[in-house]
CSV table of C-alpha atoms in Angstrom, one decimal:
chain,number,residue,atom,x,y,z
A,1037,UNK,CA,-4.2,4.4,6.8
A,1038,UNK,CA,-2.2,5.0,4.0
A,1039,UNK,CA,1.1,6.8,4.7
A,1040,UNK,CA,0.6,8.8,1.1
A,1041,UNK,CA,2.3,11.9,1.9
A,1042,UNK,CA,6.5,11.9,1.8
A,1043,UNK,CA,6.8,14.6,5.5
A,1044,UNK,CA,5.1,10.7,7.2
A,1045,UNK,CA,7.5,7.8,5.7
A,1046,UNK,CA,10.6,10.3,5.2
A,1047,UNK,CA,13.0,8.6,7.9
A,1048,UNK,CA,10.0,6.4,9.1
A,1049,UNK,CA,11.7,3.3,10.6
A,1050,UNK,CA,9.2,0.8,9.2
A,1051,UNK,CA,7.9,2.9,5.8
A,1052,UNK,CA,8.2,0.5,3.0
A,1053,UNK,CA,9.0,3.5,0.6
A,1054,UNK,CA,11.6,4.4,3.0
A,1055,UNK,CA,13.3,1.5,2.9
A,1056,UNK,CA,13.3,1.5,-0.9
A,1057,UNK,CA,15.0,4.9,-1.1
A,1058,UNK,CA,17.3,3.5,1.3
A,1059,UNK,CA,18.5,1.4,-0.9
A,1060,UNK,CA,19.3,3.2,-4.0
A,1061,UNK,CA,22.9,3.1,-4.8
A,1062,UNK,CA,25.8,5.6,-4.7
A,1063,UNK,CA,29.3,5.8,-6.4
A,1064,UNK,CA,31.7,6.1,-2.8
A,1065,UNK,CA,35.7,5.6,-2.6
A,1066,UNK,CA,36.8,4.9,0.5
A,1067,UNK,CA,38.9,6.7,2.8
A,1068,UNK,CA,40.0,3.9,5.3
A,1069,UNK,CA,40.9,-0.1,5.0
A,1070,UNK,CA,38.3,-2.5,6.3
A,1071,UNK,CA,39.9,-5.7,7.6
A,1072,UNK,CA,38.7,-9.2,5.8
A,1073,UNK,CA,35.7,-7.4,3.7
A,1074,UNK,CA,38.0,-7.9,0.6
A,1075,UNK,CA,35.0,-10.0,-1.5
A,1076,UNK,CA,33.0,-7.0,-1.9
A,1077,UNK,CA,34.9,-5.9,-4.5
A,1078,UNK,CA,36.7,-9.0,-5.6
A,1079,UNK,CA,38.9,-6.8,-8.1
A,1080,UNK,CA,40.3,-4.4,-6.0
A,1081,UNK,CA,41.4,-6.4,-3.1
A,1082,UNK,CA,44.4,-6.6,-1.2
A,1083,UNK,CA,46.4,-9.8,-0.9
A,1084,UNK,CA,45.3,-10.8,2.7
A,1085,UNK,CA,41.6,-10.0,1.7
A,1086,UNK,CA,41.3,-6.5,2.5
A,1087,UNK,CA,38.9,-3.7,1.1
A,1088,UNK,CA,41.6,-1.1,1.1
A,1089,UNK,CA,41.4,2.7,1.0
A,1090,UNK,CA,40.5,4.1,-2.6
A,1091,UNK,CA,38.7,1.8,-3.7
A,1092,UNK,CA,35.1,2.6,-5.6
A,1093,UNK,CA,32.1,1.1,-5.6
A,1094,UNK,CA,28.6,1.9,-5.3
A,1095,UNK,CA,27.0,1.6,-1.5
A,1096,UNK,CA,23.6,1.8,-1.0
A,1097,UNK,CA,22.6,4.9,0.6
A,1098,UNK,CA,21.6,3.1,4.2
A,1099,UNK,CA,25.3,1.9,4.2
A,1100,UNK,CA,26.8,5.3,2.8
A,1101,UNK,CA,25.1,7.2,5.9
A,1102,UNK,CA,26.8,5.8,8.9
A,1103,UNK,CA,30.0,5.6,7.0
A,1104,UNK,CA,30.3,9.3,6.1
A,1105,UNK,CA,29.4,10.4,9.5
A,1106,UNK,CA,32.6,8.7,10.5
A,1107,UNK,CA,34.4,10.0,7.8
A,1108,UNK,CA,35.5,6.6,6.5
A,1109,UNK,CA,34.2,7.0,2.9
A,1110,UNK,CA,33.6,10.2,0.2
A,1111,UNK,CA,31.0,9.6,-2.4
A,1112,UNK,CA,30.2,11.1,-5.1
A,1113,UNK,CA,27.1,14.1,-6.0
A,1114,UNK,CA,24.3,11.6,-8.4
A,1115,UNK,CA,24.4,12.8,-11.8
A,1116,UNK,CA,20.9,13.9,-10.7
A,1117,UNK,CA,21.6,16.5,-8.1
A,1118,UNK,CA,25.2,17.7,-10.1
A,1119,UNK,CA,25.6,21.2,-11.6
A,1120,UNK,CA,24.5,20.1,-15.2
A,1121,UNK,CA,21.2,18.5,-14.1
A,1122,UNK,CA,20.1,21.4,-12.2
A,1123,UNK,CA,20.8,23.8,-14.5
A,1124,UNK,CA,17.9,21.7,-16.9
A,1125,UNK,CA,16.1,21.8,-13.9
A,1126,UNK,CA,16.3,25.5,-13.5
A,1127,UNK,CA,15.1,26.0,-17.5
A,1128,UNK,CA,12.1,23.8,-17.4
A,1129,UNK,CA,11.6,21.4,-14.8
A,1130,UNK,CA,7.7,20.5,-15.9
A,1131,UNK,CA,9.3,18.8,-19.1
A,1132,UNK,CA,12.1,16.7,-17.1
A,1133,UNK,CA,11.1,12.9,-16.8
A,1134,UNK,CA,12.0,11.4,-13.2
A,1135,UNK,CA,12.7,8.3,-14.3
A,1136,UNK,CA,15.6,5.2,-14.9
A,1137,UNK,CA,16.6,6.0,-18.4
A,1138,UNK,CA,16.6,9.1,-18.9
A,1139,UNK,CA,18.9,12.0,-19.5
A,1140,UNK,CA,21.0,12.7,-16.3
A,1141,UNK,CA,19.7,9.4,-14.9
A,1142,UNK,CA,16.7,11.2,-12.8
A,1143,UNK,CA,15.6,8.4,-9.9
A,1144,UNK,CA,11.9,8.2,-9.3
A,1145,UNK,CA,13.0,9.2,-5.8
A,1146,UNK,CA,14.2,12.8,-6.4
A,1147,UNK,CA,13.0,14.5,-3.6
A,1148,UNK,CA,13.8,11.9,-0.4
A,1149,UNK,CA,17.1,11.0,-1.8
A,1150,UNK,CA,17.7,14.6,-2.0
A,1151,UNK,CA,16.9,15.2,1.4
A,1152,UNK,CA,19.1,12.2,2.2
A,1153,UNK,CA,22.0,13.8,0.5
A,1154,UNK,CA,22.0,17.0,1.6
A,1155,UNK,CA,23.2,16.3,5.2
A,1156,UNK,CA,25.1,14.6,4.0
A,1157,UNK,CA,27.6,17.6,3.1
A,1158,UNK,CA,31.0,18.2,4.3
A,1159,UNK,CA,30.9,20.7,6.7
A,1160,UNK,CA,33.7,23.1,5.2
A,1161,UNK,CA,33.5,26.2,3.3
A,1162,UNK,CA,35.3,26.8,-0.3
A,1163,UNK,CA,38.1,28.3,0.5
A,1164,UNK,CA,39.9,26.2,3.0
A,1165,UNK,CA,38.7,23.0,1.4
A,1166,UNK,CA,41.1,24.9,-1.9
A,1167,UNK,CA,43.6,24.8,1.3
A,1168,UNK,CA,43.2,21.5,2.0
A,1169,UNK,CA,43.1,20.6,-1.5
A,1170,UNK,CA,40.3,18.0,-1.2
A,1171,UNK,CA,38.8,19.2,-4.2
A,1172,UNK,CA,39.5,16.5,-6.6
A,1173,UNK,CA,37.6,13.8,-4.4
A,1174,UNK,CA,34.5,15.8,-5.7
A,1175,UNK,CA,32.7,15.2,-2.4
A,1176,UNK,CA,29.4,17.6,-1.3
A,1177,UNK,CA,30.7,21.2,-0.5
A,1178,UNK,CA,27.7,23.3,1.8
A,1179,UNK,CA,27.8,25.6,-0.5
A,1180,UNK,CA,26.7,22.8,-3.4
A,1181,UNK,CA,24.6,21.2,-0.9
A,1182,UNK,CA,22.4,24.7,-0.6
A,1183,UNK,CA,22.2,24.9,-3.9
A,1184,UNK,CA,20.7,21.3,-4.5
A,1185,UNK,CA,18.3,22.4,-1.8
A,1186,UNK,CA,17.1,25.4,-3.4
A,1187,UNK,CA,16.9,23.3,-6.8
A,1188,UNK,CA,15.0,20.7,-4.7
A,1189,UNK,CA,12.6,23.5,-3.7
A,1190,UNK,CA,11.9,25.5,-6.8
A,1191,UNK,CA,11.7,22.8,-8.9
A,1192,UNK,CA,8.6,21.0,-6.4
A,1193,UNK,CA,6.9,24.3,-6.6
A,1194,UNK,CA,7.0,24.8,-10.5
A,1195,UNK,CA,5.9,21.0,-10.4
A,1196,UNK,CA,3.3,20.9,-8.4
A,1197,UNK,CA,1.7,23.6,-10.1
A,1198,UNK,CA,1.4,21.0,-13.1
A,1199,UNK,CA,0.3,18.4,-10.8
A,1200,UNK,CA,-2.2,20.5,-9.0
A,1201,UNK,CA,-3.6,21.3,-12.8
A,1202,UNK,CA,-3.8,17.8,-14.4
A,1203,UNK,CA,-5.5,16.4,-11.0
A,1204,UNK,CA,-8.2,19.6,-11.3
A,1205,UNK,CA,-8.7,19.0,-15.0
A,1206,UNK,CA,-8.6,15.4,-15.7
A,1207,UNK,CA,-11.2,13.6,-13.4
A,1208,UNK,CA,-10.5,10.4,-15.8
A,1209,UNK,CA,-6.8,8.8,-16.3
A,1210,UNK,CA,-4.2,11.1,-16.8
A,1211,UNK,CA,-2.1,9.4,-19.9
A,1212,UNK,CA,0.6,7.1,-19.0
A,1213,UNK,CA,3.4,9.2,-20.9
A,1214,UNK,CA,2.7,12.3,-18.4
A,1215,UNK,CA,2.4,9.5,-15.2
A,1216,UNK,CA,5.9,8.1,-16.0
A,1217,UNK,CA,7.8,11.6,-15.7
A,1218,UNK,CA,6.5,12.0,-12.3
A,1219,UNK,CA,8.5,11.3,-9.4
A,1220,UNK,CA,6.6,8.8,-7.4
A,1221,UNK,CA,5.4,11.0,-4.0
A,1222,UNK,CA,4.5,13.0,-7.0
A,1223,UNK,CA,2.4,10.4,-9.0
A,1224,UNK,CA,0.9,10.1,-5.2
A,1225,UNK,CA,-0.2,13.7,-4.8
A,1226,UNK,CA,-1.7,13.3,-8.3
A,1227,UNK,CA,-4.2,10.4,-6.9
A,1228,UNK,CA,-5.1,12.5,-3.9
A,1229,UNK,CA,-5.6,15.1,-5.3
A,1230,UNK,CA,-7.3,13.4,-8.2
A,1231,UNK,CA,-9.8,11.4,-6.1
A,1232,UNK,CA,-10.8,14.4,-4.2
A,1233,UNK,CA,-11.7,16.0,-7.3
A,1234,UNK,CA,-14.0,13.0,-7.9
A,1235,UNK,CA,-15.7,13.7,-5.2
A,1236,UNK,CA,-16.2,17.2,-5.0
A,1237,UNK,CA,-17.5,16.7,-8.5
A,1238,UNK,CA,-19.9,14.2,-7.4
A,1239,UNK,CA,-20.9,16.1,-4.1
A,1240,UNK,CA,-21.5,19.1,-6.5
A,1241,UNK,CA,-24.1,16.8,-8.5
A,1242,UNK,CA,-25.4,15.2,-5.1
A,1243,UNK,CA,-24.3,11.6,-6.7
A,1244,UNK,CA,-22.7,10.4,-3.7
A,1245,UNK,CA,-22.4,6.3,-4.3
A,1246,UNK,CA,-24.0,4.1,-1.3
A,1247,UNK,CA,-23.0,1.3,-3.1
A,1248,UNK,CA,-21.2,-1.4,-1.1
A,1249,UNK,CA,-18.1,-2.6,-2.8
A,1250,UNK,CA,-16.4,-6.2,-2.1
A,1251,UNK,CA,-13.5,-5.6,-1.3
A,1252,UNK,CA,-9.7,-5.7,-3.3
A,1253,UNK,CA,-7.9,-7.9,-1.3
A,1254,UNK,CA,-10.0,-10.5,-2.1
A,1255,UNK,CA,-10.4,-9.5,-5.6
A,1256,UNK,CA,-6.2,-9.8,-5.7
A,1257,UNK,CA,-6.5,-13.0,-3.9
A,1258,UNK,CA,-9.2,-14.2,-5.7
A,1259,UNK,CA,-7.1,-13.4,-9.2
A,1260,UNK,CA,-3.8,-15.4,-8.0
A,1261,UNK,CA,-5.5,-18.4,-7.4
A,1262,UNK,CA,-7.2,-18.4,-10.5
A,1263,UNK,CA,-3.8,-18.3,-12.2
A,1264,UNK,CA,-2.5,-20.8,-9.7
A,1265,UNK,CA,-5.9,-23.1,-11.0
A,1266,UNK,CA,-5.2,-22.4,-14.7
A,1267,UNK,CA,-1.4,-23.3,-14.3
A,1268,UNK,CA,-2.2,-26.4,-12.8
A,1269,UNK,CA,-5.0,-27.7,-15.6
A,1270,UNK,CA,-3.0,-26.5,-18.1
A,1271,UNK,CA,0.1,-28.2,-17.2
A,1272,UNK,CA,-2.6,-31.7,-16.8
A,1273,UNK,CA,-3.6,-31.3,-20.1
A,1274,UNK,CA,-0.6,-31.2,-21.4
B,1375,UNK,CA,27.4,-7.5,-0.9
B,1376,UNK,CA,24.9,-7.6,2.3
B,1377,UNK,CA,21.5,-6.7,2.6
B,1378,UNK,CA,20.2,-7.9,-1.0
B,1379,UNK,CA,17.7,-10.5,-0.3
B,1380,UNK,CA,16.2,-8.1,2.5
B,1381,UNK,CA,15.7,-5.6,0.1
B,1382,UNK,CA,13.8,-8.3,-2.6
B,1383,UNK,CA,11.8,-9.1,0.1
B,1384,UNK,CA,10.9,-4.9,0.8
B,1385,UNK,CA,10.4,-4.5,-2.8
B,1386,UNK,CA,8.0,-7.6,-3.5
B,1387,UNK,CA,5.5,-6.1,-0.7
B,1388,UNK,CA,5.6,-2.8,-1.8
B,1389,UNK,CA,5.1,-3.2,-5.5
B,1390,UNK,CA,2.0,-5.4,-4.3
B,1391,UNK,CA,-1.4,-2.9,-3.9
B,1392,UNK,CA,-2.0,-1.1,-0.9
B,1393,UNK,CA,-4.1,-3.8,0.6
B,1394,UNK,CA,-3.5,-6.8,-0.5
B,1395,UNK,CA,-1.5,-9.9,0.8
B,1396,UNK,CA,1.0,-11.3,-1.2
B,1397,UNK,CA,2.0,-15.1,-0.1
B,1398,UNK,CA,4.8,-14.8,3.0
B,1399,UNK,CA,8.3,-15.6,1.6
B,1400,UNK,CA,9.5,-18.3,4.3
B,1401,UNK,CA,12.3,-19.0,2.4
B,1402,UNK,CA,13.7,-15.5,1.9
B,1403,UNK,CA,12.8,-14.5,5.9
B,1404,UNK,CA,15.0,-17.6,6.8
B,1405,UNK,CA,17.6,-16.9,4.4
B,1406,UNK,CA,17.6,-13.3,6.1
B,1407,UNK,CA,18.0,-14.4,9.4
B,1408,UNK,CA,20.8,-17.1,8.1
B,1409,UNK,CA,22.8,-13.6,7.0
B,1410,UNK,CA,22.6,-12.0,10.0
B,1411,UNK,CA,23.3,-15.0,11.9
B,1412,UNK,CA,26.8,-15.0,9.8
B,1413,UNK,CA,27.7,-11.9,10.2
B,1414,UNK,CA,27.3,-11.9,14.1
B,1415,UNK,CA,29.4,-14.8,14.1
B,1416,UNK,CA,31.8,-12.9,11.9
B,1417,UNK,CA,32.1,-10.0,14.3
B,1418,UNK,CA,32.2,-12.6,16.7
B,1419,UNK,CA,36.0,-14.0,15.6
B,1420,UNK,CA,36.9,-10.3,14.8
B,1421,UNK,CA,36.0,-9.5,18.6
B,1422,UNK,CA,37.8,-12.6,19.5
B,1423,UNK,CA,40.9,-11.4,17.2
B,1424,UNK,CA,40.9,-7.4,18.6
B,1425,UNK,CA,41.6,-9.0,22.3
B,1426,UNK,CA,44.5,-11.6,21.1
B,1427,UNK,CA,47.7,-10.2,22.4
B,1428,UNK,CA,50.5,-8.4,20.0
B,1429,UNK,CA,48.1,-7.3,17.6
B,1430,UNK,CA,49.2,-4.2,15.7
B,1431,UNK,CA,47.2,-1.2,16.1
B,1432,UNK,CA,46.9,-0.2,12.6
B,1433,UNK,CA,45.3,-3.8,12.0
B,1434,UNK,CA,43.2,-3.4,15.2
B,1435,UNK,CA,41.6,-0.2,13.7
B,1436,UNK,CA,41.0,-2.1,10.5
B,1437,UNK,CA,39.2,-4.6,12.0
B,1438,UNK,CA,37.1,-2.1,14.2
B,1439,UNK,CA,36.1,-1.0,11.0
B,1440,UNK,CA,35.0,-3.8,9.5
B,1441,UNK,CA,32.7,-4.8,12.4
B,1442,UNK,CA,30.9,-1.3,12.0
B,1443,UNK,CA,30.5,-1.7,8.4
B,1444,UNK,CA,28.9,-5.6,9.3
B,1445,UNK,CA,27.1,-4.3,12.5
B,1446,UNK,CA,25.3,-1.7,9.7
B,1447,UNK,CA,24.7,-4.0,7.3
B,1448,UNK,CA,22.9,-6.3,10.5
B,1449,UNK,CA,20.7,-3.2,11.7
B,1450,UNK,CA,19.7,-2.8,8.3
B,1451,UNK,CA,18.6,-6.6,7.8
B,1452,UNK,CA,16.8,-6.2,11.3
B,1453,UNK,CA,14.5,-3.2,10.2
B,1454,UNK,CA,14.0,-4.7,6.7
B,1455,UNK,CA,12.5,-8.2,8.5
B,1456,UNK,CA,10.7,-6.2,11.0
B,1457,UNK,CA,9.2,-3.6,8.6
B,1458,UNK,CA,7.9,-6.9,6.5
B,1459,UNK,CA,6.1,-8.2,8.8
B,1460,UNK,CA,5.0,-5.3,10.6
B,1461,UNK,CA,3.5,-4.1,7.3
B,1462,UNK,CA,1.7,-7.2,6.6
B,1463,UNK,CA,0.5,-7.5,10.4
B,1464,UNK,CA,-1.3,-3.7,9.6
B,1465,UNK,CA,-3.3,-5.3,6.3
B,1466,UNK,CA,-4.1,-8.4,8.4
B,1467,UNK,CA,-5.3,-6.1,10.6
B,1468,UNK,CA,-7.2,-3.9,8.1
B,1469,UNK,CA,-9.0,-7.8,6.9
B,1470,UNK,CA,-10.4,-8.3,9.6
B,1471,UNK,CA,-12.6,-4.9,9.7
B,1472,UNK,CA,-13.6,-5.6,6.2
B,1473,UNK,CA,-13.9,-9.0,6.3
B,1474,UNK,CA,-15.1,-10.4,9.5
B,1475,UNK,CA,-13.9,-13.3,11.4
B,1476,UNK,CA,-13.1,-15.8,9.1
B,1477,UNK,CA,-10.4,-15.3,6.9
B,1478,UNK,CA,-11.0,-16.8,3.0
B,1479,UNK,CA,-9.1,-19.4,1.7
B,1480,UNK,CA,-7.5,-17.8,-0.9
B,1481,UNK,CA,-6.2,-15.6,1.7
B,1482,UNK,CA,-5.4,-18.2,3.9
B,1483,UNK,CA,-3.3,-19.7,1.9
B,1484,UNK,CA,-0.8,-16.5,1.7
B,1485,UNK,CA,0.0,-16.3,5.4
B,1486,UNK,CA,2.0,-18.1,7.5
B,1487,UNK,CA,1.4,-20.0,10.7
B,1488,UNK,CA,2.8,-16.9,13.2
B,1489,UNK,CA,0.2,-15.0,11.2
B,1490,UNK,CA,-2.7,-17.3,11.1
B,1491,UNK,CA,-1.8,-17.2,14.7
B,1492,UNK,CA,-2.0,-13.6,15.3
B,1493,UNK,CA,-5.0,-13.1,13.2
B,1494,UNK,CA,-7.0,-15.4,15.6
B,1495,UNK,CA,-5.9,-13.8,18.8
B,1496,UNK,CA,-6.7,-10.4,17.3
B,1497,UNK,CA,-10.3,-11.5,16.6
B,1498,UNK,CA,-10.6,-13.0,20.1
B,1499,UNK,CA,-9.4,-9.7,21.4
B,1500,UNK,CA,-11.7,-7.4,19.2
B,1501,UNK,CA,-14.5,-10.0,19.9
B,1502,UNK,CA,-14.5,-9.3,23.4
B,1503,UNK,CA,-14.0,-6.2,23.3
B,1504,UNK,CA,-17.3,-5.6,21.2
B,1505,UNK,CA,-19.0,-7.4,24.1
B,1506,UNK,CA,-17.6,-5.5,26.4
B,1507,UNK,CA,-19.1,-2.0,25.1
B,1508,UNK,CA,-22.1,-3.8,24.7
B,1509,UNK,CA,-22.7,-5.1,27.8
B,1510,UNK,CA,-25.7,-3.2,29.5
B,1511,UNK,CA,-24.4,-1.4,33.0
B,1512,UNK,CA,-27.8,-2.9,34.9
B,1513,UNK,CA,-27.7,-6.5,33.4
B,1514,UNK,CA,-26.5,-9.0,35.9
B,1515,UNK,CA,-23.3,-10.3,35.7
B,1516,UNK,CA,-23.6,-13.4,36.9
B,1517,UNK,CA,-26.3,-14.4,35.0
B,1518,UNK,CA,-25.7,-14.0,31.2
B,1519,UNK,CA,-28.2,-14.0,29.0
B,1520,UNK,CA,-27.7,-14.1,25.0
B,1521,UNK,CA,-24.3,-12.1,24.8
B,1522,UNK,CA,-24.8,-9.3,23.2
B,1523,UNK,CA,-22.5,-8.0,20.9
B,1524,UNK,CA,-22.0,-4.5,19.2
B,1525,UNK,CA,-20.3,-5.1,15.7
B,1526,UNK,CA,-17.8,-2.2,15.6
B,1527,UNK,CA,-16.8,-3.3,12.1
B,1528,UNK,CA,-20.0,-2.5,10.4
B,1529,UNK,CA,-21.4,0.9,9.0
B,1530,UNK,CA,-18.4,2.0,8.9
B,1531,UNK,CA,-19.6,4.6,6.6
B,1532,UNK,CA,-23.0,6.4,7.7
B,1533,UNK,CA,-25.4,3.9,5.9
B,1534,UNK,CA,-28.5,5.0,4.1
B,1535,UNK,CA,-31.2,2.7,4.8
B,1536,UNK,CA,-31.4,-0.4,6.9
B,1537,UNK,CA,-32.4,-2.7,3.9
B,1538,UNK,CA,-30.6,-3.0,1.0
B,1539,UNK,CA,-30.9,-5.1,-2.3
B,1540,UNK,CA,-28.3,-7.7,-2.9
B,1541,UNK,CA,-27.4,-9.9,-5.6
B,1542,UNK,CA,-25.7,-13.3,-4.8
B,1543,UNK,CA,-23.1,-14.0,-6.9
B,1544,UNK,CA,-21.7,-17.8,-6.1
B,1545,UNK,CA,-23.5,-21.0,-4.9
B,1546,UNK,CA,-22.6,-20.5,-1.2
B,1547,UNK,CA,-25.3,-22.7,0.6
B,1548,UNK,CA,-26.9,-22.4,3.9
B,1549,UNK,CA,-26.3,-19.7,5.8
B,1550,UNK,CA,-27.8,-18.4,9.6
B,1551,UNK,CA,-28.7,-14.4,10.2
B,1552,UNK,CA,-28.8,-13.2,13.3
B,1553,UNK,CA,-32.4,-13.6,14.3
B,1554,UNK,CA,-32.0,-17.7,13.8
B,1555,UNK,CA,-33.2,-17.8,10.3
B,1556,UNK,CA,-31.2,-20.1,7.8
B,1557,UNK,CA,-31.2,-18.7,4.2
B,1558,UNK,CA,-30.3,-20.7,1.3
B,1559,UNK,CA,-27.9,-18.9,-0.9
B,1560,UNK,CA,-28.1,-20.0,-4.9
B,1561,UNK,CA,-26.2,-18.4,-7.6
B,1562,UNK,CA,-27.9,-15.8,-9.2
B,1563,UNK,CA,-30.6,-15.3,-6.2
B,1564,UNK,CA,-31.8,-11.6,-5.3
B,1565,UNK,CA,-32.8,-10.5,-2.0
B,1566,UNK,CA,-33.7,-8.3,0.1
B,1567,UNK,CA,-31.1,-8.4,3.4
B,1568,UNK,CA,-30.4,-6.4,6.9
B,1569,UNK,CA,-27.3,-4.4,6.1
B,1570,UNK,CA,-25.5,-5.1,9.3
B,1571,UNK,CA,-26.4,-9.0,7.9
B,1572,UNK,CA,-24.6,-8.9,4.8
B,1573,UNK,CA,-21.9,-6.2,4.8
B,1574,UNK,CA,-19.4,-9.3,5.3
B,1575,UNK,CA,-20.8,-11.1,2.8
B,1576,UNK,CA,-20.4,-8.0,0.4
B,1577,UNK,CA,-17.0,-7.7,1.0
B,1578,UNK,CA,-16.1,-11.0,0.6
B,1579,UNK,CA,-17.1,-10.9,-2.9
B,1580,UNK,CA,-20.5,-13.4,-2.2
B,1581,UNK,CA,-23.3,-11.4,-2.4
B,1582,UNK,CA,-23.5,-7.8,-4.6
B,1583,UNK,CA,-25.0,-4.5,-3.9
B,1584,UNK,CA,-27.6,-3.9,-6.6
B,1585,UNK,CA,-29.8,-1.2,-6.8
């Protein structure tokens, strides 16, 4: 079965998509020396080959997670999620493109890397963290976290509406230019809901194919070793 | 920094089509384990190290630290090896009830021996199991006529009529149907077939479903 829908692979242990959001990157300084881990960062090491506190570089998210819960690193909000981003969000998100590139550098993973982040908060309110004067470290407050939340939230449902309308309308291939501003469990309900629509369409006219297809593994197979074949006469030939 | 090649590996397999088998990357699977093995022996010496005698405790906290961040980085090679092949164990699996027994050889050629393996015990299993349901509550057991077995992997959508027209689409040669009878199957032939007979066929891209 396929595992379409981002509520099954969110946090699923052997998801493939999981894993892949996992991995995206995020801008950390740390809080604490690690002993002998000094060739991470090559340029910021200490003398007996430490990785020392205050130094920043990016962690992947799946290495960021465990180290935050011990409080041995502070990273920093993605462009994506920060005040400037949301507030485009909040305009219009239907025209945003969630993809590498663009303005705000929008991830094709905006929703699970958002729901990554926002536990990810510190667990202090405003005013004592002015007290503490942790502010300049520019880490996740609560109160920012609820607001990505709520940005998360609002800008799915203004979305989907869009996605719910271009599956409905277009039983043939939505264009490439609107597929590539999707985020991808997006571009995913778009299929569904896309290939339902086929066949609600084709149950209306009592169309219903019986024919057998082969089927695409093969096909994929099939394909490769062609290519492999016409590598390998080419290269006699020459 | 650790856990790069792991996440190649992730990415290759999940760019790849929902069903299909892209050849098994032996190389980067040992070069995977070969990681992991150095950073166990890594945390290893820094045990070693944490129980030597006069070691500060500023240093001892340092190095606690940096067996976490490894033992992370470890975990995370571990679920990215065992998501691989767990992933490509469920499309194996999903080959076999659309492709019968008897895996292709362009298909063959993407998996490795552990899978080739598997693949064979997992028919065995289903196998039996479809004689199993099949077997008739009065027949004798001790005396076993023609096994019968019920194909769970056919029809698995509610087919329309027991006969269909098929196309064959490659030179193929002899081959037996269930009642005994060998057909010879030539490029460009058309016939008339048992569905249950040729769904296999079908999906393996020999015959086509004309109609």
């Amino acid at each position: 079965m396929k595992n379409a829908s981002l509520a099954l692979t969110h946090g699923n242990y052997l998801s493939l998509s999981d894993i892949m959001v996992t991995e995206e990157k995020l801008l950390c300084t740390l809080t604490t020396d690690f002993h002998g881990l000094g060739y991470i960062q090559p340029s910021t090491r200490s003398e007996n080959g430490d990785l020392v506190e205050g130094t920043v570089l990016d962690l992947p998210l799946w290495m960021v997670n465990p180290m935050k819960r011990n409080q041995w690193l502070e990273f920093q909000l993605p462009t994506a999620y920060q005040e400037e981003a949301r507030r485009i969000l909040c305009a219009d998100p239907g025209i945003v493109e969630f993809r590498q590139g663009s303005r705000c550098r929008f991830s094709q993973n905006h929703y699970p890397l958002g729901l990554y982040i926002i536990p990810l908060a510190d667990n202090i309110n405003n005013s004592s963290l002015l007290a503490t004067q942790i502010v300049k470290k520019k880490s996740l407050t609560l109160e920012e976290a609820k607001e990505v939340r709520s940005s998360l939230v609002s800008t799915f449902q203004l979305r989907f509406r869009q996605i719910m309308d271009w599956s409905n309308k277009t039983c043939h291939d939505t264009s490439a230019h609107d597929l590539k501003r999707l985020d991808r469990s997006e571009r995913q309900l778009l299929e569904i809901g896309k290939a339902e629509q086929n066949s609600l369409i084709s149950w209306n006219q009592r169309k219903k194919s019986k024919i057998l297809k082969p089927s695409t593994a093969i096909k994929n197979a099939r394909l490769m070793t062609d290519y492999a074949d016409s590598r390998k006469r080419a290269r006699i030939e020459v | 920094m650790f856990g790069q090649r792991a996440a190649e590996l992730i990415r290759e397999l999940e760019r790849a089509s929902d069903d299909a088998l892209p050849p098994y990357k032996a190389e980067s699977v040992r070069g995977i384990c070969e990681e992991m093995q150095g950073i166990f022996e890594a945390n290893c010496r820094d045990r070693v190290n944490l129980d030597a005698d006069g070691i500060e405790q500023a240093t001892a906290v340092k190095i606690q630290h940096a067996m976490h961040f490894r033992d992370t980085a470890m975990s995370r090679n571990k679920r990215c090896l065992i998501a691989y092949h767990y992933n490509r164990m469920e499309r194996l699996r999903n080959l076999r009830w659309s492709l019968g027994g008897i895996i292709p050889t362009a298909i063959r050629q993407t998996l490795s021996e552990k899978e080739t393996e598997w693949f064979s015990n997992y028919s065995k299993a289903l196998t039996n199991y479809m004689m199993d349901v099949a077997e008739l509550p009065d027949q004798d057991p001790a005396d076993p006529q023609d096994p019968v077995v019920l194909d769970l992997t056919v029809h698995q959508r509610p087919p329309k009529e027991y006969f269909i027209d098929v196309k064959v689409l490659v030179d193929y040669g002899n081959y037996e149907t269930q009642d005994g009878e060998t057909i010879f199957l030539k490029k460009h032939m058309r016939l008339c077939m048992a569905r249950t007979e040729c769904e296999h066929l079908i999906r393996q891209g020999i015959l086509q479903h004309v109609q």
